Amino acid sequence: MARVSIEDVANLAGVSITTVSRVINNKDYPVAEKTKKKVLKAVKELNYFPDFTAQNLRNNFSNTIGLITREISDPYFGIIARAVTERASYYGVLSIVCNTGRNPVNELQYHDLLWQHKVRGIILSGGGLDADDYRDKLQEQIKRYNDHGNRIVSLAPQGLEMPYVTIDNRATGEMITDYLVDLGHRKIAFLGGPEQIYTASERVKGYKLSLTKHGLTFDPTLLHHGQFSWESGYEAARRLLLENREFSGICCANDDIAYGVLQALKEQNIQVPGQVSVISIGDLPLSTHIDPPLTTAQVPLYDMALRAVDVIMDGSKPDHNASLIFKTPIVKRLSTAPYISGLGQG
Amino acid sequence: MARVSIEDVANLAGVSITTVSRVINNKDYPVAEKTKKKVLKAVKELNYFPDFTAQNLRNNFSNTIGLITREISDPYFGIIARAVTERASYYGVLSIVCNTGRNPVNELQYHDLLWQHKVRGIILSGGGLDADDYRDKLQEQIKRYNDHGNRIVSLAPQGLEMPYVTIDNRATGEMITDYLVDLGHRKIAFLGGPEQIYTASERVKGYKLSLTKHGLTFDPTLLHHGQFSWESGYEAARRLLLENREFSGICCANDDIAYGVLQALKEQNIQVPGQVSVISIGDLPLSTHIDPPLTTAQVPLYDMALRAVDVIMDGSKPDHNASLIFKTPIVKRLSTAPYISGLGQG
DNA sequence: TTGTATGCGTTATCAA
DNA sequence: TTGATAACGCATACAA
């Protein structure tokens, strides 16, 4: 059974396909009221919907945007996906979601596939990788898109020239460290993400900056590089305890790490925030539910992602190539408290 | 700047576009080795990628599938999305993700948009709604797809004739109740999802079935209908306590509800499983991390979603219209224990 | 083994 | 105010 086409509608209405097209798209093109009625009636009667594949071929653009995520089942990316799909709908375009499973090879492949789909633009949601071939390919992709008037926007620094809607990762790392220092903590650990992810390394830099600024010495045994995951935080915290490190505060590079930390501390009957204060970056929904509720620098992912879609769809805006930096206010909850006494060495 | 087309490749290689097309798609069509080389060289040199919008128009199918989710930031749907995108990639198609925000109107609109995109099929991930206009429209959509040889598959019962990859919700509700009864519990509460969602009401039916089967009387004050959410579970548990209900076990219709329950109990210093056993349906990743780790009937969402993509892409299989019912084994963790004494009335 | 020509469903240009 | 027609990029039936 064949789909109903614009021609079917034209035949039923007794007009040309041109007229039908005009009635449907060119809302303000002058068409006789009577003709318009006939056409609309035929459209309804046949339950006609324009074929996007034909429109897209003709228009040299598809009505889709691409979203590249690393792990869509992680609420971090889920929130982004929610915002993107919602805002895309508002613009009347659909969202093609490409989940890489954290494999850069997949990511590169998706770029080509999205290109073939003539997406209006691509939103990158993961942090830039510190690998030459990856960056080269991405750079090439960006150029290709720029040459054709569409855009790749990133929600995390890629270390490349392109539009961003992001946060200041270094400043945020500094901010959460400052927060603990201001509470009187002096021995502060930092549990970071993967070293080769730009976002992660920036947050570490902020941590070090804060220490220096306050005249505190950086202790390498209190810095840990791992994954942005519960397990990584859990393991890192256990190690700190096992090695009997001296500290009273822990900065976590993201919420997931903090969740793991809280569990590890709980298992050892260490009071949070009584003995150790924990702070992180993110503010995922779970952070209000976890015990104790997490003090965290809020990354307004949802708003950022909405804005990223705007940048793609609203390319006319003068600021379309400028970077938008969102603030990351600290949300005070119950996982942090003024310093009383710390852990370790005594 | 124009995209490079098949014609550009043909020109550079000094052959016809037909030949180029054959080299690229029809891997086994006889083409002289020398010609093939020339074409491939030109393809590479021009960095040519076929235009999907043209292919799709020509093929009368697009290389996409649609996924309709209710709340993509919820790991329940996130896991489904992960599986779908992954499996879609395997088949060489992209995934259009449509998130409804739990608004049925959006869902219906997405059906039309996906139709216009000529998706190969649609995967429904939310449970069927008990509303006539919704079901009528969905029914119509299914018919439309059937008439054109593509498929709508559902991961949750819709109360309509269509292929399913799902679980037996009623049996699972019964199973978790049985589990608590077998542990010696007699007063068991059930905290359910929205009454008008088929999935939710089936789970309640299973609960009642189990009670009857064991000669236990159903106590309406121990049954609560709410949302599939943390907040809903939290509130429901608080109410049970506030009203001083007599019970020693709680069955939760999904994991999120159970998380809220655990927090409510913890806040009242009620021991789990010492005083109250908690069991649920789902087994999201967080369930192993929560304190205490949750005993839960495992819904193999990931595998189910993979299979759903197979049903769409592998329509040739004889079982393509049959329902696949996945088992929901109970994963024993620390939130359940044999009955000692319960709560309330005493 | 290769090429020519047609058509997929639209939109837009031009003419009437 | 309306309509005929070219063109978008590709795959395929048919011809050579």
XYZ file of C-alpha atoms (C1' of nucleotides) in Angstrom:
724
model
C 0.000 0.000 0.000
C 1.432 3.269 -1.102
C 1.708 6.304 1.058
C -0.522 9.176 0.181
C 1.431 11.848 -1.620
C 0.890 15.447 -2.451
C -0.328 14.319 -5.831
C -3.157 12.305 -4.309
C -4.256 15.357 -2.443
C -4.045 17.491 -5.569
C -6.156 15.031 -7.524
C -8.811 14.766 -4.879
C -8.979 18.512 -4.467
C -8.906 19.062 -8.210
C -5.943 21.420 -8.101
C -2.250 21.256 -8.941
C 0.375 19.962 -6.537
C 1.851 23.431 -6.504
C -1.286 24.785 -4.966
C -1.372 22.055 -2.395
C 2.208 22.776 -1.444
C 1.424 26.436 -1.089
C -1.555 25.853 1.118
C 0.470 23.633 3.376
C 3.765 25.477 3.671
C 3.503 28.994 2.405
C 0.839 30.024 4.868
C 0.821 33.574 3.542
C 0.976 32.898 -0.172
C -2.211 34.211 -1.766
C -4.557 31.309 -2.447
C -8.268 31.693 -2.942
C -10.155 30.946 0.218
C -12.321 28.444 -1.603
C -9.339 26.589 -3.046
C -7.651 26.514 0.301
C -10.723 24.928 1.849
C -10.839 22.233 -0.812
C -7.201 21.401 -0.291
C -7.433 21.273 3.477
C -10.442 19.033 3.179
C -8.578 16.645 0.907
C -5.566 16.651 3.234
C -7.747 15.710 6.139
C -9.730 13.150 4.208
C -6.618 11.360 3.002
C -4.752 11.854 6.275
C -1.888 13.300 4.312
C 1.473 14.149 5.836
C 4.332 15.533 3.738
C 7.205 13.138 3.243
C 10.171 14.475 5.168
C 12.674 12.494 3.127
C 11.494 14.292 0.014
C 11.397 17.649 1.731
C 14.831 17.133 3.128
C 16.295 16.188 -0.211
C 14.785 19.212 -1.796
C 15.720 21.586 1.027
C 19.279 20.428 1.313
C 18.751 20.168 5.080
C 16.953 17.619 7.156
C 14.642 18.575 9.953
C 16.771 16.833 12.548
C 19.550 17.658 14.920
C 22.109 15.245 16.272
C 22.975 14.709 19.908
C 26.098 12.802 20.817
C 26.164 11.356 24.315
C 28.634 9.105 26.063
C 26.316 7.096 28.283
C 22.683 7.930 27.859
C 21.598 5.815 30.833
C 23.548 8.153 33.080
C 21.208 10.923 34.255
C 23.899 13.457 33.442
C 23.417 12.777 29.756
C 19.761 11.940 30.279
C 19.017 15.435 31.459
C 20.784 16.832 28.434
C 18.783 14.549 26.181
C 15.564 15.643 27.815
C 16.338 19.292 27.225
C 17.506 18.741 23.670
C 14.522 16.679 22.588
C 12.152 19.124 24.208
C 13.665 22.189 22.622
C 14.022 20.447 19.277
C 10.320 19.747 19.351
C 9.693 23.400 19.892
C 11.569 24.121 16.675
C 9.753 21.334 14.874
C 12.798 19.157 14.400
C 13.518 15.676 15.661
C 16.539 14.545 17.608
C 18.857 11.812 16.533
C 20.571 10.500 19.625
C 23.964 8.877 19.197
C 25.329 7.125 22.240
C 28.990 6.245 22.069
C 29.357 4.068 25.118
C 32.475 6.155 25.789
C 34.186 4.790 22.711
C 35.786 7.600 20.685
C 35.716 5.464 17.549
C 31.941 5.309 17.704
C 31.811 9.021 18.194
C 33.775 9.658 15.034
C 31.593 7.301 13.065
C 28.479 9.030 14.284
C 29.804 12.293 12.949
C 29.823 10.902 9.447
C 26.399 9.353 9.803
C 24.911 12.587 11.038
C 26.538 14.392 8.185
C 24.902 12.011 5.766
C 21.606 12.759 7.414
C 22.110 16.458 6.784
C 21.310 17.319 10.370
C 20.906 21.002 11.120
C 23.595 20.750 13.719
C 25.230 18.561 16.311
C 25.400 18.905 20.048
C 28.430 17.412 21.739
C 27.790 16.581 25.358
C 30.973 14.882 26.503
C 34.225 16.555 27.386
C 37.007 16.788 24.835
C 39.462 13.937 24.608
C 43.162 14.502 24.679
C 43.978 12.317 21.665
C 45.348 13.685 18.429
C 43.455 11.587 15.927
C 40.224 12.273 17.737
C 40.786 15.993 17.751
C 41.884 16.075 14.139
C 38.793 14.292 12.985
C 36.581 16.502 15.101
C 38.300 19.580 13.745
C 37.716 18.398 10.215
C 34.079 17.768 11.045
C 33.654 21.250 12.432
C 35.147 22.744 9.323
C 32.853 20.698 7.125
C 29.850 21.949 9.055
C 30.981 25.538 9.058
C 31.456 25.428 5.304
C 27.830 24.440 4.934
C 26.233 26.834 7.338
C 25.387 24.483 10.104
C 26.928 24.150 13.460
C 28.484 21.886 16.040
C 27.989 23.104 19.580
C 29.628 21.637 22.622
C 28.456 21.458 26.203
C 31.967 20.783 27.404
C 35.362 22.166 26.402
C 36.960 20.360 23.483
C 40.062 22.484 23.198
C 38.976 23.505 19.717
C 37.614 26.629 18.137
C 33.870 26.194 18.160
C 30.740 27.495 19.864
C 30.311 26.399 23.451
C 27.528 26.435 25.961
C 29.351 25.376 29.048
C 30.642 26.189 32.487
C 34.025 27.330 33.688
C 35.396 24.025 34.890
C 38.550 25.414 36.398
C 36.718 28.114 38.319
C 34.211 25.551 39.549
C 36.943 23.247 40.790
C 38.442 26.212 42.547
C 35.092 27.252 43.950
C 34.293 23.987 45.684
C 37.777 23.834 47.144
C 37.465 27.415 48.345
C 34.204 26.418 49.957
C 35.834 23.775 52.112
C 38.786 25.976 52.920
C 36.426 28.702 54.028
C 34.836 26.189 56.361
C 38.207 25.765 57.992
C 39.380 22.605 56.259
C 43.074 22.379 55.509
C 43.678 18.823 54.359
C 41.432 18.398 51.353
C 41.416 15.495 48.931
C 40.342 15.746 45.315
C 38.842 12.786 43.495
C 38.913 13.539 39.801
C 37.741 12.091 36.529
C 39.842 10.666 33.698
C 43.041 12.627 33.236
C 42.736 12.720 29.460
C 39.349 14.411 29.577
C 39.830 18.133 29.368
C 36.888 18.883 31.640
C 38.331 16.683 34.351
C 41.822 18.099 34.221
C 40.492 21.640 34.381
C 38.651 20.886 37.582
C 41.838 19.553 39.097
C 43.643 22.715 38.088
C 41.043 24.744 39.913
C 41.608 22.638 43.002
C 45.334 23.287 42.925
C 44.748 26.964 42.277
C 42.638 27.220 45.384
C 45.230 25.468 47.520
C 47.979 27.766 46.313
C 45.834 30.808 46.766
C 45.275 29.878 50.398
C 48.873 28.999 51.058
C 48.117 25.308 51.434
C 50.574 22.783 50.064
C 49.399 20.373 47.426
C 49.679 16.780 48.620
C 49.800 14.339 45.675
C 48.601 11.485 47.856
C 45.309 13.324 48.280
C 44.709 13.613 44.546
C 43.151 10.740 42.685
C 42.344 10.332 38.993
C 39.653 7.846 38.107
C 36.354 7.665 36.267
C 33.303 9.857 36.603
C 31.536 6.998 38.374
C 30.149 5.700 41.658
C 32.596 2.833 41.663
C 35.536 5.108 41.095
C 34.545 7.321 44.010
C 33.938 4.348 46.233
C 37.326 2.827 45.490
C 39.178 6.101 45.841
C 37.624 6.818 49.205
C 38.385 3.333 50.446
C 41.960 3.761 49.421
C 42.275 7.053 51.249
C 41.016 5.355 54.386
C 43.100 2.240 53.922
C 46.237 4.305 53.489
C 45.266 6.219 56.583
C 45.564 9.576 54.865
C 45.077 12.728 56.824
C 42.141 14.808 55.590
C 38.871 16.375 56.658
C 37.351 17.263 53.315
C 36.835 15.650 49.932
C 36.161 17.443 46.670
C 34.603 15.218 44.036
C 34.827 16.019 40.348
C 31.203 15.009 39.872
C 28.175 13.781 41.775
C 28.572 10.125 40.899
C 32.000 10.064 42.472
C 30.538 11.681 45.580
C 27.823 9.048 45.861
C 30.449 6.331 45.953
C 32.456 8.272 48.501
C 29.459 8.652 50.787
C 28.839 4.923 50.689
C 32.481 4.078 51.423
C 32.520 6.455 54.386
C 29.213 5.137 55.684
C 30.539 1.591 55.605
C 33.434 2.648 57.809
C 31.123 4.492 60.178
C 32.672 7.813 59.369
C 30.309 10.699 59.981
C 29.530 13.083 57.138
C 29.867 15.961 57.732
C 30.917 15.352 61.358
C 34.306 13.926 60.516
C 34.580 14.520 56.798
C 32.926 17.100 54.564
C 32.068 16.081 51.007
C 31.378 18.436 48.123
C 31.053 17.856 44.412
C 30.139 19.293 41.036
C 26.882 18.540 39.267
C 23.711 18.566 41.317
C 21.922 15.671 39.704
C 18.417 14.986 41.046
C 19.702 12.151 43.228
C 21.884 14.589 45.165
C 18.880 15.895 47.047
C 17.781 12.364 47.901
C 21.034 10.832 48.933
C 21.921 10.594 52.623
C 23.226 13.077 53.560
C 21.994 15.439 50.839
C 24.988 16.618 48.905
C 26.500 20.072 48.895
C 27.423 20.608 45.267
C 28.210 23.197 42.615
C 25.172 23.210 40.402
C 25.763 22.661 36.704
C 22.577 23.888 35.016
C 22.697 21.164 32.397
C 19.095 21.426 31.409
C 19.256 25.129 30.643
C 22.580 24.753 28.941
C 21.266 22.086 26.633
C 18.203 24.147 25.760
C 20.497 26.981 24.868
C 22.667 24.738 22.727
C 19.681 23.884 20.576
C 18.974 27.592 20.227
C 22.465 28.168 18.970
C 21.927 25.595 16.266
C 18.454 26.604 15.204
C 18.865 30.314 15.649
C 22.111 30.717 13.802
C 21.077 34.195 12.763
C 21.796 35.531 16.237
C 24.921 37.677 16.334
C 26.290 35.670 19.239
C 25.953 32.357 17.518
C 29.654 31.754 17.576
C 30.333 33.147 20.994
C 30.671 30.945 24.001
C 28.027 30.976 26.666
C 29.413 30.364 30.114
C 26.890 29.366 32.741
C 27.337 30.026 36.434
C 27.747 27.151 38.856
C 26.351 28.291 42.186
C 27.047 26.098 45.178
C 23.941 24.480 46.593
C 24.417 24.081 50.338
C 23.102 20.873 51.753
C 24.135 18.606 54.600
C 27.347 16.941 53.456
C 29.578 19.843 54.479
C 30.253 21.528 57.818
C 32.902 23.652 59.521
C 36.117 21.876 60.366
C 36.351 20.307 63.796
C 38.764 17.437 63.450
C 39.947 15.334 60.595
C 40.810 11.761 59.777
C 44.062 9.847 59.659
C 47.563 9.942 61.106
C 46.310 10.086 64.584
C 29.729 25.310 -0.785
C 27.963 22.337 -2.247
C 28.148 18.880 -0.871
C 29.974 16.350 -2.939
C 27.528 14.134 -4.769
C 27.720 10.828 -6.532
C 28.059 12.749 -9.753
C 31.249 14.429 -8.594
C 32.688 11.048 -7.822
C 31.616 9.699 -11.194
C 33.234 12.618 -12.993
C 36.483 12.339 -11.140
C 36.644 8.598 -11.659
C 35.592 8.927 -15.271
C 32.684 6.511 -14.962
C 28.910 6.755 -14.755
C 27.034 7.377 -11.521
C 25.518 3.948 -11.916
C 28.910 2.388 -11.585
C 29.728 4.453 -8.570
C 26.480 3.451 -6.946
C 27.217 -0.185 -7.640
C 30.663 -0.048 -6.176
C 29.357 1.549 -3.039
C 26.173 -0.367 -2.335
C 25.968 -3.475 -4.397
C 29.121 -5.000 -3.013
C 28.660 -8.156 -5.082
C 27.624 -6.635 -8.369
C 30.284 -7.452 -10.967
C 32.487 -4.428 -11.527
C 35.947 -4.598 -13.058
C 38.598 -4.554 -10.394
C 40.281 -1.624 -12.099
C 37.095 0.429 -12.273
C 36.340 -0.315 -8.682
C 39.750 0.959 -7.653
C 39.260 4.185 -9.559
C 35.895 4.758 -7.960
C 37.097 4.031 -4.446
C 39.995 6.354 -4.979
C 37.695 9.140 -6.078
C 35.403 8.508 -3.137
C 38.253 8.825 -0.769
C 39.756 11.816 -2.460
C 36.497 13.740 -2.382
C 35.542 12.437 1.045
C 32.230 11.400 -0.398
C 29.335 10.118 1.690
C 25.992 9.208 0.117
C 23.168 11.550 0.959
C 20.741 9.691 3.191
C 17.884 12.024 2.404
C 18.170 11.083 -1.258
C 18.611 7.406 -0.493
C 15.660 7.454 1.808
C 13.425 9.124 -0.698
C 14.403 6.655 -3.331
C 14.146 3.632 -1.042
C 10.813 4.569 0.396
C 12.260 3.939 3.851
C 14.607 5.931 5.973
C 17.512 4.413 7.799
C 16.151 5.394 11.176
C 14.047 3.925 13.898
C 12.005 5.835 16.419
C 12.100 5.441 20.165
C 9.379 6.972 22.284
C 10.257 7.499 25.925
C 8.385 9.183 28.735
C 11.272 10.655 30.700
C 14.662 10.061 29.194
C 16.518 11.423 32.222
C 15.117 8.529 34.234
C 17.585 5.638 34.065
C 14.696 3.293 33.357
C 14.251 4.876 29.966
C 17.931 5.677 29.723
C 18.855 2.027 29.773
C 16.322 1.355 27.059
C 17.764 4.197 25.005
C 21.245 2.843 25.450
C 20.242 -0.570 24.183
C 18.215 0.792 21.298
C 20.889 3.150 20.036
C 23.514 0.469 20.339
C 21.534 -2.166 18.497
C 20.406 0.323 15.895
C 24.026 1.108 15.179
C 24.638 -2.560 14.629
C 21.994 -2.530 11.927
C 23.378 0.658 10.454
C 20.396 2.810 11.343
C 20.134 5.842 13.537
C 17.746 6.370 16.408
C 15.325 9.222 16.661
C 14.497 9.663 20.316
C 11.174 11.234 21.182
C 10.674 12.126 24.807
C 7.129 12.911 25.790
C 7.617 14.287 29.277
C 4.700 11.980 30.189
C 2.321 14.030 28.082
C 0.168 11.739 25.901
C -0.499 14.576 23.480
C 3.197 14.817 22.690
C 3.334 11.093 22.197
C 0.606 11.192 19.601
C 2.281 14.039 17.764
C 5.544 12.168 17.687
C 3.818 9.274 15.993
C 2.951 11.486 13.061
C 6.411 13.017 12.891
C 8.054 9.616 12.882
C 5.686 8.510 10.186
C 6.737 11.466 8.076
C 10.320 10.454 8.613
C 9.546 7.000 7.245
C 11.204 5.315 10.183
C 11.657 1.580 9.878
C 9.726 1.089 13.057
C 8.882 2.528 16.428
C 9.663 1.267 19.895
C 7.215 2.202 22.611
C 8.785 2.137 26.029
C 6.053 3.400 28.321
C 3.078 1.455 29.602
C -0.264 1.789 27.861
C -2.602 4.540 28.981
C -6.190 3.854 29.837
C -7.654 6.689 27.774
C -9.857 6.107 24.752
C -8.594 8.823 22.441
C -5.022 7.810 23.140
C -5.698 4.182 22.381
C -7.690 4.963 19.268
C -4.931 7.061 17.831
C -2.321 4.473 18.712
C -4.432 1.763 17.133
C -4.716 3.790 13.960
C -0.969 4.306 13.963
C -0.317 0.611 14.304
C -2.601 -0.128 11.412
C -0.877 2.460 9.278
C 2.468 0.896 10.006
C 1.261 -2.626 9.435
C -0.152 -1.622 6.065
C 3.298 -0.461 5.035
C 5.354 -3.326 6.297
C 6.950 -1.693 9.245
C 6.320 -2.227 12.852
C 5.553 -0.708 16.201
C 6.894 -2.760 19.082
C 6.139 -2.154 22.698
C 8.190 -2.815 25.798
C 5.136 -2.557 27.990
C 1.547 -3.767 27.586
C -0.689 -1.347 25.713
C -3.843 -3.428 25.712
C -3.695 -3.529 21.928
C -2.895 -6.130 19.338
C 0.754 -5.587 18.499
C 4.165 -7.159 18.978
C 5.528 -6.973 22.489
C 8.868 -7.544 24.115
C 7.908 -7.351 27.707
C 7.521 -9.041 31.063
C 4.528 -10.554 32.767
C 3.629 -7.688 35.049
C 0.921 -9.502 36.898
C 3.090 -12.537 37.569
C 5.899 -10.293 38.723
C 3.657 -8.442 41.150
C 2.571 -11.817 42.435
C 6.141 -13.059 42.617
C 7.469 -10.310 44.850
C 4.474 -10.634 47.143
C 4.972 -14.387 47.281
C 8.563 -13.729 48.215
C 7.644 -11.738 51.301
C 4.911 -14.201 52.262
C 7.387 -17.025 52.003
C 9.623 -15.121 54.409
C 6.786 -15.219 56.924
C 5.328 -11.774 56.375
C 1.564 -11.496 56.676
C 0.804 -7.792 56.655
C 2.203 -6.550 53.358
C 1.693 -3.144 51.831
C 1.792 -2.441 48.104
C 2.858 0.933 46.769
C 1.820 1.106 43.150
C 2.159 3.373 40.152
C -0.542 5.393 38.386
C -3.822 3.514 38.293
C -4.472 4.360 34.670
C -1.238 2.819 33.476
C -1.874 -0.746 32.477
C 1.519 -1.940 33.666
C 0.890 -0.547 37.112
C -2.564 -2.000 37.535
C -1.352 -5.424 36.465
C 1.275 -5.426 39.172
C -1.381 -4.633 41.743
C -3.488 -7.498 40.462
C -0.569 -9.823 41.015
C -0.245 -8.576 44.553
C -3.893 -9.311 45.271
C -3.606 -12.690 43.602
C -0.779 -13.640 45.896
C -2.678 -12.570 48.988
C -5.727 -14.574 48.002
C -3.632 -17.569 47.111
C -2.124 -17.568 50.583
C -5.404 -16.999 52.369
C -4.455 -13.499 53.435
C -7.104 -10.808 53.419
C -6.573 -7.769 51.246
C -6.411 -4.609 53.330
C -7.198 -1.515 51.224
C -5.385 0.746 53.672
C -2.155 -1.013 52.751
C -2.552 -0.340 49.030
C -1.429 2.973 47.625
C -1.593 4.302 44.076
C 0.873 7.030 43.174
C 3.567 7.764 40.656
C 6.538 5.672 39.624
C 8.790 8.056 41.537
C 11.020 8.529 44.571
C 8.751 11.230 45.941
C 5.702 9.072 45.582
C 7.334 6.229 47.504
C 8.588 8.581 50.166
C 5.171 10.126 50.718
C 3.360 6.809 50.706
C 5.711 5.323 53.278
C 5.403 8.364 55.494
C 1.657 8.066 55.345
C 1.732 4.420 56.322
C 3.816 5.323 59.343
C 1.783 8.373 60.226
C -1.415 6.391 60.109
C 0.267 3.791 62.288
C -0.590 0.964 59.904
C 0.279 -2.578 60.846
C 2.738 -4.158 58.411
C 6.117 -5.823 58.167
C 6.682 -5.816 54.417
C 6.370 -3.368 51.538
C 6.127 -4.290 47.881
C 7.024 -1.413 45.577
C 5.838 -1.283 41.988
C 9.233 -0.062 40.869
C 12.695 0.762 42.174
C 12.201 4.508 42.369
C 9.299 4.053 44.732
C 11.453 1.761 46.865
C 14.240 4.340 47.070
C 11.821 6.849 48.503
C 10.479 4.266 50.915
C 13.941 3.433 52.194
C 14.644 7.073 52.868
C 11.341 7.582 54.701
C 11.990 4.555 56.884
C 15.556 5.609 57.574
C 14.382 9.016 58.736
C 12.111 7.340 61.274
C 14.901 5.054 62.409
C 13.073 1.979 61.238
C 15.406 -0.887 60.486
C 15.364 -2.457 57.026
C 15.110 -5.398 56.940
C 15.042 -5.735 60.759
C 11.609 -4.275 61.210
C 10.355 -3.928 57.658
C 11.280 -5.813 54.508
C 11.232 -3.899 51.222
C 11.072 -5.445 47.769
C 10.458 -3.945 44.361
C 10.427 -4.471 40.610
C 13.133 -3.187 38.333
C 16.723 -3.611 39.385
C 18.139 -0.355 38.159
C 21.890 0.102 38.691
C 21.308 2.243 41.765
C 19.615 -0.670 43.516
C 22.959 -2.301 44.175
C 24.353 0.943 45.572
C 21.511 2.070 47.758
C 21.626 1.346 51.480
C 20.533 -1.335 52.068
C 20.929 -2.897 48.632
C 17.504 -3.659 47.290
C 15.940 -7.052 46.827
C 14.088 -6.704 43.545
C 12.559 -8.567 40.627
C 14.925 -7.940 37.780
C 13.428 -6.500 34.608
C 16.049 -7.143 31.909
C 15.351 -3.873 30.188
C 18.572 -3.779 28.273
C 18.092 -7.177 26.685
C 14.462 -6.499 26.035
C 15.226 -3.295 24.211
C 17.898 -4.986 22.096
C 15.354 -7.588 21.151
C 12.787 -4.947 20.267
C 15.153 -3.504 17.698
C 15.629 -6.985 16.282
C 11.897 -7.359 15.865
C 11.824 -4.169 13.833
C 14.888 -4.798 11.714
C 14.491 -8.522 11.318
C 10.866 -8.537 10.318
C 11.450 -11.623 8.243
C 11.609 -13.811 11.324
C 8.533 -15.960 11.719
C 8.039 -14.761 15.272
C 8.017 -11.113 14.389
C 4.468 -10.691 15.533
C 4.680 -12.924 18.542
C 5.199 -11.530 21.987
C 8.425 -12.155 23.773
C 7.964 -12.450 27.494
C 11.107 -12.049 29.547
C 11.584 -13.635 32.946
C 11.918 -11.440 36.025
C 14.086 -13.340 38.493
C 14.249 -11.986 41.996
C 17.678 -10.667 42.937
C 18.190 -11.230 46.635
C 19.940 -8.429 48.422
C 19.738 -6.971 51.904
C 16.398 -5.192 52.070
C 14.414 -8.332 52.887
C 14.580 -10.824 55.752
C 12.398 -13.388 57.480
C 9.548 -11.994 59.561
C 10.254 -11.335 63.232
C 7.936 -8.566 64.238
C 6.166 -5.839 62.386
C 5.216 -2.217 62.757
C 2.111 -0.470 63.981
C -0.865 -1.143 66.228
C 1.308 -2.303 68.984
C 31.067 -5.076 -17.522
C 29.208 -0.404 -18.116
C 25.917 3.351 -19.110
C 21.256 5.831 -20.021
C 17.198 7.163 -18.361
C 13.322 7.152 -15.118
C 11.194 8.209 -10.897
C 10.928 8.755 -5.729
C 7.859 13.481 -3.325
C 8.931 17.868 -2.695
C 9.710 23.030 -3.448
C 10.562 26.919 -6.265
C 10.988 29.262 -10.690
C 8.701 30.830 -14.252
C 4.824 31.539 -17.104
C 0.008 32.125 -17.695
C -4.610 33.370 -8.277
C -3.040 29.046 -10.397
C -0.235 25.547 -12.925
C 3.605 23.160 -15.593
C 8.121 21.819 -14.893
C 12.967 21.519 -13.339
C 15.836 20.041 -9.823
C 17.437 17.852 -5.379
C 20.811 12.884 -5.183
C 20.245 8.482 -5.557
C 19.043 3.377 -7.084
C 17.517 0.490 -10.527
C 15.281 -1.366 -14.904
C 16.769 -1.729 -19.132
C 19.935 -1.318 -22.976
C 24.313 -1.900 -24.894
